[in-house]
mmCIF file of C-alpha atoms in Angstrom:
data_model
loop_
_atom_site.group_PDB
_atom_site.id
_atom_site.type_symbol
_atom_site.label_atom_id
_atom_site.label_comp_id
_atom_site.label_asym_id
_atom_site.label_seq_id
_atom_site.Cartn_x
_atom_site.Cartn_y
_atom_site.Cartn_z
ATOM 1 C CA UNK A 807 2.740 -95.075 51.066
ATOM 2 C CA UNK A 808 6.135 -93.577 50.408
ATOM 3 C CA UNK A 809 8.816 -94.671 52.862
ATOM 4 C CA UNK A 810 11.738 -94.316 50.499
ATOM 5 C CA UNK A 811 15.079 -94.009 52.344
ATOM 6 C CA UNK A 812 13.390 -94.400 55.759
ATOM 7 C CA UNK A 813 15.211 -96.672 58.187
ATOM 8 C CA UNK A 814 12.826 -98.679 60.345
ATOM 9 C CA UNK A 815 13.862 -101.007 63.119
ATOM 10 C CA UNK A 816 11.217 -103.656 63.786
ATOM 11 C CA UNK A 817 11.324 -105.171 67.261
ATOM 12 C CA UNK A 818 9.394 -108.402 67.849
ATOM 13 C CA UNK A 819 8.544 -109.659 71.332
ATOM 14 C CA UNK A 820 6.883 -112.894 72.446
ATOM 15 C CA UNK A 821 3.235 -113.157 71.447
ATOM 16 C CA UNK A 822 1.032 -114.951 68.963
ATOM 17 C CA UNK A 823 0.659 -111.699 66.999
ATOM 18 C CA UNK A 824 4.346 -111.953 66.030
ATOM 19 C CA UNK A 825 3.396 -113.928 62.935
ATOM 20 C CA UNK A 826 1.527 -110.894 61.582
ATOM 21 C CA UNK A 827 4.715 -108.826 61.563
ATOM 22 C CA UNK A 828 5.943 -110.784 58.555
ATOM 23 C CA UNK A 829 3.232 -109.090 56.495
ATOM 24 C CA UNK A 830 4.089 -105.707 58.039
ATOM 25 C CA UNK A 831 7.744 -106.148 57.069
ATOM 26 C CA UNK A 832 6.710 -107.000 53.506
ATOM 27 C CA UNK A 833 4.562 -103.852 53.263
ATOM 28 C CA UNK A 834 7.350 -101.609 54.556
ATOM 29 C CA UNK A 835 9.875 -103.017 52.093
ATOM 30 C CA UNK A 836 7.354 -102.557 49.272
ATOM 31 C CA UNK A 837 6.933 -98.913 50.298
ATOM 32 C CA UNK A 838 10.671 -98.340 49.959
ATOM 33 C CA UNK A 839 11.816 -98.559 53.580
ATOM 34 C CA UNK A 840 15.009 -100.197 54.756
ATOM 35 C CA UNK A 841 14.084 -102.603 57.535
ATOM 36 C CA UNK A 842 16.189 -104.282 60.174
ATOM 37 C CA UNK A 843 14.674 -106.744 62.618
ATOM 38 C CA UNK A 844 15.438 -107.401 66.274
ATOM 39 C CA UNK A 845 13.795 -110.391 67.955
ATOM 40 C CA UNK A 846 13.568 -111.401 71.592
ATOM 41 C CA UNK A 847 13.846 -115.049 72.591
ATOM 42 C CA UNK A 848 10.085 -115.055 73.144
ATOM 43 C CA UNK A 849 9.446 -113.834 69.609
ATOM 44 C CA UNK A 850 11.502 -116.692 68.159
ATOM 45 C CA UNK A 851 9.057 -119.136 69.737
ATOM 46 C CA UNK A 852 6.338 -117.821 67.381
ATOM 47 C CA UNK A 853 8.181 -116.950 64.161
ATOM 48 C CA UNK A 854 11.640 -117.876 62.928
ATOM 49 C CA UNK A 855 14.492 -115.413 62.385
ATOM 50 C CA UNK A 856 14.967 -116.957 58.936
ATOM 51 C CA UNK A 857 11.487 -115.780 57.907
ATOM 52 C CA UNK A 858 12.182 -112.205 58.987
ATOM 53 C CA UNK A 859 15.626 -112.265 57.377
ATOM 54 C CA UNK A 860 14.143 -113.379 54.068
ATOM 55 C CA UNK A 861 11.503 -110.655 54.153
ATOM 56 C CA UNK A 862 13.711 -107.791 55.361
ATOM 57 C CA UNK A 863 16.746 -108.728 53.271
ATOM 58 C CA UNK A 864 18.977 -108.164 56.324
ATOM 59 C CA UNK A 865 20.337 -110.437 59.058
ATOM 60 C CA UNK A 866 18.128 -110.633 62.137
ATOM 61 C CA UNK A 867 19.597 -109.313 65.389
ATOM 62 C CA UNK A 868 18.789 -111.239 68.548
ATOM 63 C CA UNK A 869 21.833 -111.273 70.818
ATOM 64 C CA UNK A 870 22.949 -108.376 72.987
ATOM 65 C CA UNK A 871 26.453 -109.825 73.368
ATOM 66 C CA UNK A 872 26.978 -111.191 69.851
ATOM 67 C CA UNK A 873 30.726 -110.754 69.098
ATOM 68 C CA UNK A 874 30.049 -110.526 65.365
ATOM 69 C CA UNK A 875 27.452 -107.810 65.858
ATOM 70 C CA UNK A 876 29.748 -105.834 68.147
ATOM 71 C CA UNK A 877 32.504 -106.068 65.526
ATOM 72 C CA UNK A 878 30.134 -104.745 62.849
ATOM 73 C CA UNK A 879 27.101 -102.641 63.770
ATOM 74 C CA UNK A 880 26.715 -103.333 67.477
ATOM 75 C CA UNK A 881 23.772 -102.374 69.617
ATOM 76 C CA UNK A 882 24.779 -98.706 69.913
ATOM 77 C CA UNK A 883 25.267 -98.331 66.178
ATOM 78 C CA UNK A 884 21.949 -100.070 65.546
ATOM 79 C CA UNK A 885 20.218 -97.647 67.921
ATOM 80 C CA UNK A 886 21.703 -94.723 65.991
ATOM 81 C CA UNK A 887 20.870 -96.229 62.594
ATOM 82 C CA UNK A 888 17.079 -96.218 62.877
ATOM 83 C CA UNK A 889 14.798 -93.323 61.980
ATOM 84 C CA UNK A 890 12.010 -95.050 63.899
ATOM 85 C CA UNK A 891 11.831 -98.063 66.211
ATOM 86 C CA UNK A 892 8.555 -99.994 66.078
ATOM 87 C CA UNK A 893 8.010 -102.726 68.675
ATOM 88 C CA UNK A 894 5.280 -105.030 67.363
ATOM 89 C CA UNK A 895 3.931 -106.940 69.068
ATOM 90 C CA UNK A 896 4.796 -105.174 72.328
ATOM 91 C CA UNK A 897 4.012 -107.610 75.141
ATOM 92 C CA UNK A 898 3.005 -106.607 78.660
ATOM 93 C CA UNK A 899 6.403 -107.839 79.848
ATOM 94 C CA UNK A 900 8.322 -105.735 77.333
ATOM 95 C CA UNK A 901 6.269 -102.618 78.098
ATOM 96 C CA UNK A 902 7.007 -103.108 81.804
ATOM 97 C CA UNK A 903 10.736 -103.483 81.129
ATOM 98 C CA UNK A 904 10.746 -100.435 78.833
ATOM 99 C CA UNK A 905 9.009 -98.443 81.556
ATOM 100 C CA UNK A 906 11.729 -99.434 84.032
ATOM 101 C CA UNK A 907 14.475 -98.598 81.534
ATOM 102 C CA UNK A 908 15.880 -102.107 81.673
ATOM 103 C CA UNK A 909 18.615 -103.198 79.268
ATOM 104 C CA UNK A 910 18.667 -106.962 79.778
ATOM 105 C CA UNK A 911 18.283 -107.978 76.136
ATOM 106 C CA UNK A 912 19.091 -106.425 72.766
ATOM 107 C CA UNK A 913 15.681 -104.880 72.052
ATOM 108 C CA UNK A 914 15.298 -103.340 75.511
ATOM 109 C CA UNK A 915 18.853 -102.007 75.313
ATOM 110 C CA UNK A 916 18.146 -100.358 71.965
ATOM 111 C CA UNK A 917 15.165 -98.535 73.447
ATOM 112 C CA UNK A 918 17.384 -97.186 76.225
ATOM 113 C CA UNK A 919 20.333 -96.394 73.964
ATOM 114 C CA UNK A 920 18.444 -94.522 71.233
ATOM 115 C CA UNK A 921 17.397 -90.906 70.926
ATOM 116 C CA UNK A 922 15.125 -91.819 68.019
ATOM 117 C CA UNK A 923 11.313 -92.055 68.305
ATOM 118 C CA UNK A 924 9.823 -95.323 69.528
ATOM 119 C CA UNK A 925 6.361 -96.717 68.780
ATOM 120 C CA UNK A 926 4.859 -99.521 70.839
ATOM 121 C CA UNK A 927 2.123 -101.685 69.315
ATOM 122 C CA UNK A 928 0.582 -103.505 72.302
ATOM 123 C CA UNK A 929 -0.676 -107.076 71.981
ATOM 124 C CA UNK A 930 -1.853 -109.133 74.950
ATOM 125 C CA UNK A 931 -4.807 -110.757 76.674
ATOM 126 C CA UNK A 932 -7.605 -108.326 77.492
ATOM 127 C CA UNK A 933 -7.169 -108.803 81.236
ATOM 128 C CA UNK A 934 -3.438 -108.143 80.978
ATOM 129 C CA UNK A 935 -4.158 -104.917 79.086
ATOM 130 C CA UNK A 936 -6.726 -103.853 81.716
ATOM 131 C CA UNK A 937 -4.355 -104.612 84.599
ATOM 132 C CA UNK A 938 -3.554 -101.474 86.596
ATOM 133 C CA UNK A 939 0.189 -102.080 86.324
ATOM 134 C CA UNK A 940 0.013 -102.282 82.522
ATOM 135 C CA UNK A 941 -2.121 -99.150 82.325
ATOM 136 C CA UNK A 942 0.298 -97.284 84.588
ATOM 137 C CA UNK A 943 3.230 -98.421 82.437
ATOM 138 C CA UNK A 944 1.519 -97.288 79.224
ATOM 139 C CA UNK A 945 0.763 -93.916 80.777
ATOM 140 C CA UNK A 946 4.395 -93.543 81.860
ATOM 141 C CA UNK A 947 5.988 -94.357 78.507
ATOM 142 C CA UNK A 948 3.438 -92.174 76.699
ATOM 143 C CA UNK A 949 4.485 -89.230 78.885
ATOM 144 C CA UNK A 950 8.080 -89.920 77.881
ATOM 145 C CA UNK A 951 7.130 -89.479 74.230
ATOM 146 C CA UNK A 952 6.628 -93.092 73.146
ATOM 147 C CA UNK A 953 3.944 -93.462 70.498
ATOM 148 C CA UNK A 954 1.233 -95.977 71.465
ATOM 149 C CA UNK A 955 -0.567 -97.546 68.500
ATOM 150 C CA UNK A 956 -3.536 -99.617 69.607
ATOM 151 C CA UNK A 957 -4.577 -102.007 70.898
ATOM 152 C CA UNK A 958 -7.733 -103.019 69.059
ATOM 153 C CA UNK A 959 -10.762 -104.779 70.477
ATOM 154 C CA UNK A 960 -11.974 -108.165 69.329
ATOM 155 C CA UNK A 961 -11.622 -111.912 69.720
ATOM 156 C CA UNK A 962 -8.244 -113.032 70.992
ATOM 157 C CA UNK A 963 -6.266 -116.239 70.499
ATOM 158 C CA UNK A 964 -7.196 -117.415 74.003
ATOM 159 C CA UNK A 965 -10.898 -117.025 73.230
ATOM 160 C CA UNK A 966 -11.416 -113.853 75.266
ATOM 161 C CA UNK A 967 -13.004 -110.793 73.702
ATOM 162 C CA UNK A 968 -11.904 -107.253 74.489
ATOM 163 C CA UNK A 969 -9.122 -104.694 74.155
ATOM 164 C CA UNK A 970 -5.682 -106.191 73.676
ATOM 165 C CA UNK A 971 -5.454 -107.375 70.054
ATOM 166 C CA UNK A 972 -2.587 -105.956 68.036
ATOM 167 C CA UNK A 973 -3.870 -103.631 65.346
ATOM 168 C CA UNK A 974 -3.601 -105.122 61.852
ATOM 169 C CA UNK A 975 -0.352 -104.839 59.841
ATOM 170 C CA UNK A 976 -1.936 -102.546 57.265
ATOM 171 C CA UNK A 977 -2.933 -100.117 60.033
ATOM 172 C CA UNK A 978 0.556 -100.219 61.555
ATOM 173 C CA UNK A 979 2.022 -99.479 58.117
ATOM 174 C CA UNK A 980 -0.374 -96.556 57.702
ATOM 175 C CA UNK A 981 0.674 -95.146 61.072
ATOM 176 C CA UNK A 982 4.340 -95.428 60.107
ATOM 177 C CA UNK A 983 3.608 -93.626 56.844
ATOM 178 C CA UNK A 984 1.670 -90.968 58.739
ATOM 179 C CA UNK A 985 4.528 -90.572 61.202
ATOM 180 C CA UNK A 986 6.974 -89.694 58.441
ATOM 181 C CA UNK A 987 4.736 -87.910 55.971
ATOM 182 C CA UNK A 988 1.731 -86.535 57.816
ATOM 183 C CA UNK A 989 2.287 -83.608 60.168
ATOM 184 C CA UNK A 990 -1.102 -81.882 59.975
ATOM 185 C CA UNK A 991 -0.178 -79.206 62.520
ATOM 186 C CA UNK A 992 3.052 -78.148 60.843
ATOM 187 C CA UNK A 993 3.523 -74.340 60.940
ATOM 188 C CA UNK A 994 0.793 -74.000 63.576
ATOM 189 C CA UNK A 995 1.364 -72.519 67.043
ATOM 190 C CA UNK A 996 -0.722 -74.033 69.843
ATOM 191 C CA UNK A 997 -0.888 -72.510 73.315
ATOM 192 C CA UNK A 998 -2.188 -74.855 76.004
ATOM 193 C CA UNK A 999 -2.812 -74.246 79.695
ATOM 194 C CA UNK A 1000 -2.705 -77.096 82.171
ATOM 195 C CA UNK A 1001 -2.807 -77.951 85.856
ATOM 196 C CA UNK A 1002 -4.198 -75.923 88.756
ATOM 197 C CA UNK A 1003 -3.508 -72.362 89.826
ATOM 198 C CA UNK A 1004 -2.506 -71.518 93.396
ATOM 199 C CA UNK A 1005 -3.886 -68.399 95.072
ATOM 200 C CA UNK A 1006 -2.074 -67.170 98.182
ATOM 201 C CA UNK A 1007 -3.995 -66.563 101.417
ATOM 202 C CA UNK A 1008 -0.925 -66.171 103.639
ATOM 203 C CA UNK A 1009 2.635 -67.598 103.523
ATOM 204 C CA UNK A 1010 1.432 -71.118 104.436
ATOM 205 C CA UNK A 1011 -2.139 -71.281 103.120
ATOM 206 C CA UNK A 1012 -3.578 -71.043 99.646
ATOM 207 C CA UNK A 1013 -6.610 -71.777 97.461
ATOM 208 C CA UNK A 1014 -6.232 -74.396 94.748
ATOM 209 C CA UNK A 1015 -7.936 -77.466 93.255
ATOM 210 C CA UNK A 1016 -7.318 -81.132 92.492
ATOM 211 C CA UNK A 1017 -6.149 -80.820 88.891
ATOM 212 C CA UNK A 1018 -3.141 -83.058 88.123
ATOM 213 C CA UNK A 1019 -2.412 -81.490 84.717
ATOM 214 C CA UNK A 1020 -2.412 -84.896 82.994
ATOM 215 C CA UNK A 1021 -4.997 -84.008 80.343
ATOM 216 C CA UNK A 1022 -3.360 -80.723 79.375
ATOM 217 C CA UNK A 1023 0.085 -82.274 79.229
ATOM 218 C CA UNK A 1024 -1.245 -85.101 77.044
ATOM 219 C CA UNK A 1025 -2.781 -82.565 74.653
ATOM 220 C CA UNK A 1026 0.518 -80.690 74.480
ATOM 221 C CA UNK A 1027 2.399 -83.897 73.655
ATOM 222 C CA UNK A 1028 -0.138 -84.896 71.001
ATOM 223 C CA UNK A 1029 -0.026 -81.486 69.321
ATOM 224 C CA UNK A 1030 3.790 -81.535 69.284
ATOM 225 C CA UNK A 1031 3.867 -85.053 67.854
ATOM 226 C CA UNK A 1032 1.545 -83.909 65.072
ATOM 227 C CA UNK A 1033 3.892 -81.111 64.094
ATOM 228 C CA UNK A 1034 2.776 -78.033 66.026
ATOM 229 C CA UNK A 1035 4.942 -75.534 67.837
ATOM 230 C CA UNK A 1036 3.556 -75.859 71.368
ATOM 231 C CA UNK A 1037 3.717 -73.486 74.314
ATOM 232 C CA UNK A 1038 2.485 -75.089 77.522
ATOM 233 C CA UNK A 1039 1.550 -72.689 80.326
ATOM 234 C CA UNK A 1040 1.368 -74.807 83.443
ATOM 235 C CA UNK A 1041 0.400 -74.394 87.051
ATOM 236 C CA UNK A 1042 2.259 -76.416 89.722
ATOM 237 C CA UNK A 1043 2.196 -80.123 88.783
ATOM 238 C CA UNK A 1044 4.369 -83.170 89.302
ATOM 239 C CA UNK A 1045 4.865 -83.902 85.587
ATOM 240 C CA UNK A 1046 7.814 -83.768 83.209
ATOM 241 C CA UNK A 1047 7.838 -81.378 80.267
ATOM 242 C CA UNK A 1048 6.465 -83.163 77.165
ATOM 243 C CA UNK A 1049 9.010 -83.805 74.412
ATOM 244 C CA UNK A 1050 9.310 -80.974 71.904
ATOM 245 C CA UNK A 1051 7.214 -78.596 74.012
ATOM 246 C CA UNK A 1052 8.138 -75.204 75.499
ATOM 247 C CA UNK A 1053 6.847 -75.108 79.074
ATOM 248 C CA UNK A 1054 6.335 -71.970 81.153
ATOM 249 C CA UNK A 1055 5.530 -72.534 84.829
ATOM 250 C CA UNK A 1056 3.245 -70.173 86.736
ATOM 251 C CA UNK A 1057 1.379 -70.248 90.062
ATOM 252 C CA UNK A 1058 -1.542 -67.823 90.133
ATOM 253 C CA UNK A 1059 -4.307 -67.047 87.654
ATOM 254 C CA UNK A 1060 -2.917 -63.536 87.211
ATOM 255 C CA UNK A 1061 0.507 -64.942 86.322
ATOM 256 C CA UNK A 1062 -1.090 -67.388 83.891
ATOM 257 C CA UNK A 1063 -3.047 -64.623 82.164
ATOM 258 C CA UNK A 1064 0.091 -62.507 81.747
ATOM 259 C CA UNK A 1065 1.960 -65.362 80.054
ATOM 260 C CA UNK A 1066 -1.054 -66.333 77.912
ATOM 261 C CA UNK A 1067 -1.474 -62.735 76.719
ATOM 262 C CA UNK A 1068 2.063 -62.807 75.326
ATOM 263 C CA UNK A 1069 2.055 -66.404 74.075
ATOM 264 C CA UNK A 1070 -1.218 -66.137 72.124
ATOM 265 C CA UNK A 1071 -0.285 -63.023 70.180
ATOM 266 C CA UNK A 1072 0.338 -65.107 67.062
ATOM 267 C CA UNK A 1073 -1.240 -68.408 68.111
ATOM 268 C CA UNK A 1074 -3.458 -70.503 65.879
ATOM 269 C CA UNK A 1075 -5.138 -72.498 68.651
ATOM 270 C CA UNK A 1076 -5.629 -71.878 72.365
ATOM 271 C CA UNK A 1077 -6.675 -74.798 74.566
ATOM 272 C CA UNK A 1078 -7.694 -73.767 78.088
ATOM 273 C CA UNK A 1079 -7.276 -77.055 79.915
ATOM 274 C CA UNK A 1080 -6.018 -75.553 83.184
ATOM 275 C CA UNK A 1081 -8.342 -75.623 86.195
ATOM 276 C CA UNK A 1082 -8.003 -71.940 87.019
ATOM 277 C CA UNK A 1083 -9.158 -70.872 90.479
ATOM 278 C CA UNK A 1084 -12.292 -68.776 90.153
ATOM 279 C CA UNK A 1085 -11.446 -66.709 93.227
ATOM 280 C CA UNK A 1086 -8.461 -65.369 95.150
ATOM 281 C CA UNK A 1087 -8.069 -63.672 98.511
ATOM 282 C CA UNK A 1088 -8.846 -59.993 98.180
ATOM 283 C CA UNK A 1089 -5.952 -59.188 100.469
ATOM 284 C CA UNK A 1090 -3.337 -61.886 100.996
ATOM 285 C CA UNK A 1091 -1.602 -61.645 104.368
ATOM 286 C CA UNK A 1092 2.168 -61.264 104.432
ATOM 287 C CA UNK A 1093 2.296 -63.054 107.780
ATOM 288 C CA UNK A 1094 0.706 -66.313 108.895
ATOM 289 C CA UNK A 1095 -2.859 -65.647 110.004
ATOM 290 C CA UNK A 1096 -3.497 -66.648 113.627
ATOM 291 C CA UNK A 1097 -6.684 -68.035 115.094
ATOM 292 C CA UNK A 1098 -9.106 -65.376 116.269
ATOM 293 C CA UNK A 1099 -10.906 -67.218 119.054
ATOM 294 C CA UNK A 1100 -13.590 -69.835 118.354
ATOM 295 C CA UNK A 1101 -15.741 -67.833 115.961
ATOM 296 C CA UNK A 1102 -14.099 -69.030 112.779
ATOM 297 C CA UNK A 1103 -12.584 -66.927 110.030
ATOM 298 C CA UNK A 1104 -14.176 -64.766 107.370
ATOM 299 C CA UNK A 1105 -12.081 -64.665 104.204
ATOM 300 C CA UNK A 1106 -13.016 -62.063 101.606
ATOM 301 C CA UNK A 1107 -12.533 -63.279 98.047
ATOM 302 C CA UNK A 1108 -12.492 -61.526 94.709
ATOM 303 C CA UNK A 1109 -12.908 -62.984 91.254
ATOM 304 C CA UNK A 1110 -9.887 -63.998 89.213
ATOM 305 C CA UNK A 1111 -9.470 -62.874 85.600
ATOM 306 C CA UNK A 1112 -11.234 -65.079 83.033
ATOM 307 C CA UNK A 1113 -8.319 -66.196 80.863
ATOM 308 C CA UNK A 1114 -10.343 -68.098 78.264
ATOM 309 C CA UNK A 1115 -12.855 -65.272 77.818
ATOM 310 C CA UNK A 1116 -9.996 -62.792 77.426
ATOM 311 C CA UNK A 1117 -8.373 -64.868 74.673
ATOM 312 C CA UNK A 1118 -11.705 -65.361 72.876
ATOM 313 C CA UNK A 1119 -12.321 -61.614 72.781
ATOM 314 C CA UNK A 1120 -8.768 -60.328 72.229
ATOM 315 C CA UNK A 1121 -7.056 -62.902 70.021
ATOM 316 C CA UNK A 1122 -7.752 -64.228 66.544
ATOM 317 C CA UNK A 1123 -7.229 -67.903 67.340
ATOM 318 C CA UNK A 1124 -9.451 -70.952 67.724
ATOM 319 C CA UNK A 1125 -10.362 -71.096 71.418
ATOM 320 C CA UNK A 1126 -11.153 -74.386 73.147
ATOM 321 C CA UNK A 1127 -12.421 -74.594 76.706
ATOM 322 C CA UNK A 1128 -12.924 -77.343 79.263
ATOM 323 C CA UNK A 1129 -15.889 -77.777 81.586
ATOM 324 C CA UNK A 1130 -15.259 -80.002 84.598
ATOM 325 C CA UNK A 1131 -18.713 -80.577 86.064
ATOM 326 C CA UNK A 1132 -20.336 -82.809 88.678
ATOM 327 C CA UNK A 1133 -23.933 -82.525 87.437
ATOM 328 C CA UNK A 1134 -25.894 -81.381 84.374
ATOM 329 C CA UNK A 1135 -22.627 -81.774 82.492
ATOM 330 C CA UNK A 1136 -23.897 -81.111 78.966
ATOM 331 C CA UNK A 1137 -26.153 -78.195 79.908
ATOM 332 C CA UNK A 1138 -23.520 -76.427 81.991
ATOM 333 C CA UNK A 1139 -20.873 -76.933 79.305
ATOM 334 C CA UNK A 1140 -23.035 -75.457 76.554
ATOM 335 C CA UNK A 1141 -23.909 -72.488 78.755
ATOM 336 C CA UNK A 1142 -20.207 -71.906 79.452
ATOM 337 C CA UNK A 1143 -19.422 -72.136 75.751
ATOM 338 C CA UNK A 1144 -21.988 -69.439 74.974
ATOM 339 C CA UNK A 1145 -20.982 -67.231 77.916
ATOM 340 C CA UNK A 1146 -17.325 -67.184 76.909
ATOM 341 C CA UNK A 1147 -18.052 -66.940 73.156
ATOM 342 C CA UNK A 1148 -15.734 -69.822 72.227
ATOM 343 C CA UNK A 1149 -15.881 -72.274 69.329
ATOM 344 C CA UNK A 1150 -15.453 -75.545 71.235
ATOM 345 C CA UNK A 1151 -15.830 -76.898 74.750
ATOM 346 C CA UNK A 1152 -14.860 -80.283 76.192
ATOM 347 C CA UNK A 1153 -17.068 -81.462 79.028
ATOM 348 C CA UNK A 1154 -16.197 -84.154 81.529
ATOM 349 C CA UNK A 1155 -17.875 -85.495 84.661
ATOM 350 C CA UNK A 1156 -15.354 -85.105 87.477
ATOM 351 C CA UNK A 1157 -17.703 -86.696 89.996
ATOM 352 C CA UNK A 1158 -16.687 -90.069 88.516
ATOM 353 C CA UNK A 1159 -13.608 -91.580 90.150
ATOM 354 C CA UNK A 1160 -12.637 -93.494 86.986
ATOM 355 C CA UNK A 1161 -12.230 -90.400 84.803
ATOM 356 C CA UNK A 1162 -12.073 -87.488 87.236
ATOM 357 C CA UNK A 1163 -9.194 -85.527 88.722
ATOM 358 C CA UNK A 1164 -5.836 -87.346 88.908
ATOM 359 C CA UNK A 1165 -7.147 -90.298 86.868
ATOM 360 C CA UNK A 1166 -5.113 -91.573 83.926
ATOM 361 C CA UNK A 1167 -8.324 -91.960 81.910
ATOM 362 C CA UNK A 1168 -10.901 -89.500 80.694
ATOM 363 C CA UNK A 1169 -14.135 -89.275 78.740
ATOM 364 C CA UNK A 1170 -15.237 -86.133 76.949
ATOM 365 C CA UNK A 1171 -18.341 -84.737 75.352
ATOM 366 C CA UNK A 1172 -17.028 -82.228 72.833
ATOM 367 C CA UNK A 1173 -19.411 -79.496 71.679
ATOM 368 C CA UNK A 1174 -18.409 -77.308 68.740
ATOM 369 C CA UNK A 1175 -19.803 -74.947 66.151
ATOM 370 C CA UNK A 1176 -19.983 -76.237 62.576
ATOM 371 C CA UNK A 1177 -21.371 -73.799 59.995
ATOM 372 C CA UNK A 1178 -23.564 -72.199 62.614
ATOM 373 C CA UNK A 1179 -24.848 -75.501 63.971
ATOM 374 C CA UNK A 1180 -23.912 -76.951 67.363
ATOM 375 C CA UNK A 1181 -22.540 -80.490 67.099
ATOM 376 C CA UNK A 1182 -21.365 -82.985 69.712
ATOM 377 C CA UNK A 1183 -18.829 -85.821 69.607
ATOM 378 C CA UNK A 1184 -18.132 -88.275 72.426
ATOM 379 C CA UNK A 1185 -14.503 -89.303 72.977
ATOM 380 C CA UNK A 1186 -13.383 -92.117 75.289
ATOM 381 C CA UNK A 1187 -13.343 -93.403 77.896
ATOM 382 C CA UNK A 1188 -9.670 -94.194 77.370
ATOM 383 C CA UNK A 1189 -6.199 -93.170 78.467
ATOM 384 C CA UNK A 1190 -5.711 -89.407 78.426
ATOM 385 C CA UNK A 1191 -2.574 -89.868 76.316
ATOM 386 C CA UNK A 1192 -4.642 -91.579 73.593
ATOM 387 C CA UNK A 1193 -7.728 -89.380 73.986
ATOM 388 C CA UNK A 1194 -5.546 -86.318 73.477
ATOM 389 C CA UNK A 1195 -4.631 -87.362 69.924
ATOM 390 C CA UNK A 1196 -8.302 -87.779 69.007
ATOM 391 C CA UNK A 1197 -9.127 -84.363 70.448
ATOM 392 C CA UNK A 1198 -6.212 -82.604 68.741
ATOM 393 C CA UNK A 1199 -7.155 -84.138 65.385
ATOM 394 C CA UNK A 1200 -10.789 -83.106 65.903
ATOM 395 C CA UNK A 1201 -9.780 -79.522 66.721
ATOM 396 C CA UNK A 1202 -7.606 -79.346 63.612
ATOM 397 C CA UNK A 1203 -10.421 -80.764 61.492
ATOM 398 C CA UNK A 1204 -13.161 -78.331 62.529
ATOM 399 C CA UNK A 1205 -11.274 -75.115 63.341
#
């Protein structure tokens, strides 16, 4: 590791894993980093400020309203000082407060007051990690650009076994090193489509689908975090633009194709994650269509352009597709991959409520060509924000 001249702010919250952060601090100092430590009152119940002061070589900060701190560095200056803020362990309580943007202690205030990147290293009981509120909070902060490192699975201090353990100090140190020194997608341009398309029938009716855009947006954020220039072409969704990503909003499949044609001209990777409507009304009415008696309505449809197939045949970039299926998932995905002449396809079973449309989690079977042979890797089930990093790294590895 080489962390020379890097300024790392270590935030400790209340949890038994706090004692492990002493070793993390030692490793960071050894790698050349300058480390300052902020501790919550809960953290001080598990490890003393004196220990962290001795290891970091700097006074420990623990009071939001410390007159001495305000006269010297102060919480705003401390927030500006860091190159990276790492909260380890990050308790369920702290993650909830960070999600709400609370500033009721020094560490929470720093996370609100900084423009610098923040990494959360969760550590909690397996049931607390699985709780829907915790999962929703993790999903929210991940969308805001927080890095989520872990948790790991294994035996916990309470005797339970499952996800929730803080990853080991050596792994946290490696992730910090990777954050500063490893940007595998640097100088690459990724174009990603996400969300649904909307096809007009008349001024008040349209054809669309249930796509929330969460998977595509997570992929865009992961690619940007790993150093890529990212263009996100999105249908109508209720999601914020990922940090460091250029977003172009569209409605119809035709609009999406037009933007993709321009955006992919010099792209390295194209990921077609959008759920593009297969059909549109052949003739959309300019006025609201009225009922025509009791015989129902016949709506003539025509096929939309195939955006992924167009990119695969017209652009020299690595093309990745998605296959959202309800049956014969693997067979249908492989057939789609062959039909569109693409190098990789990600298949998921949208008939499952736990990983389907609008879910925060996903599970993928990824099929790809490797030296003429078809290979398959299973990813998940896990949060889409975490799954996206695994997928982006896999794409970069095999393209």
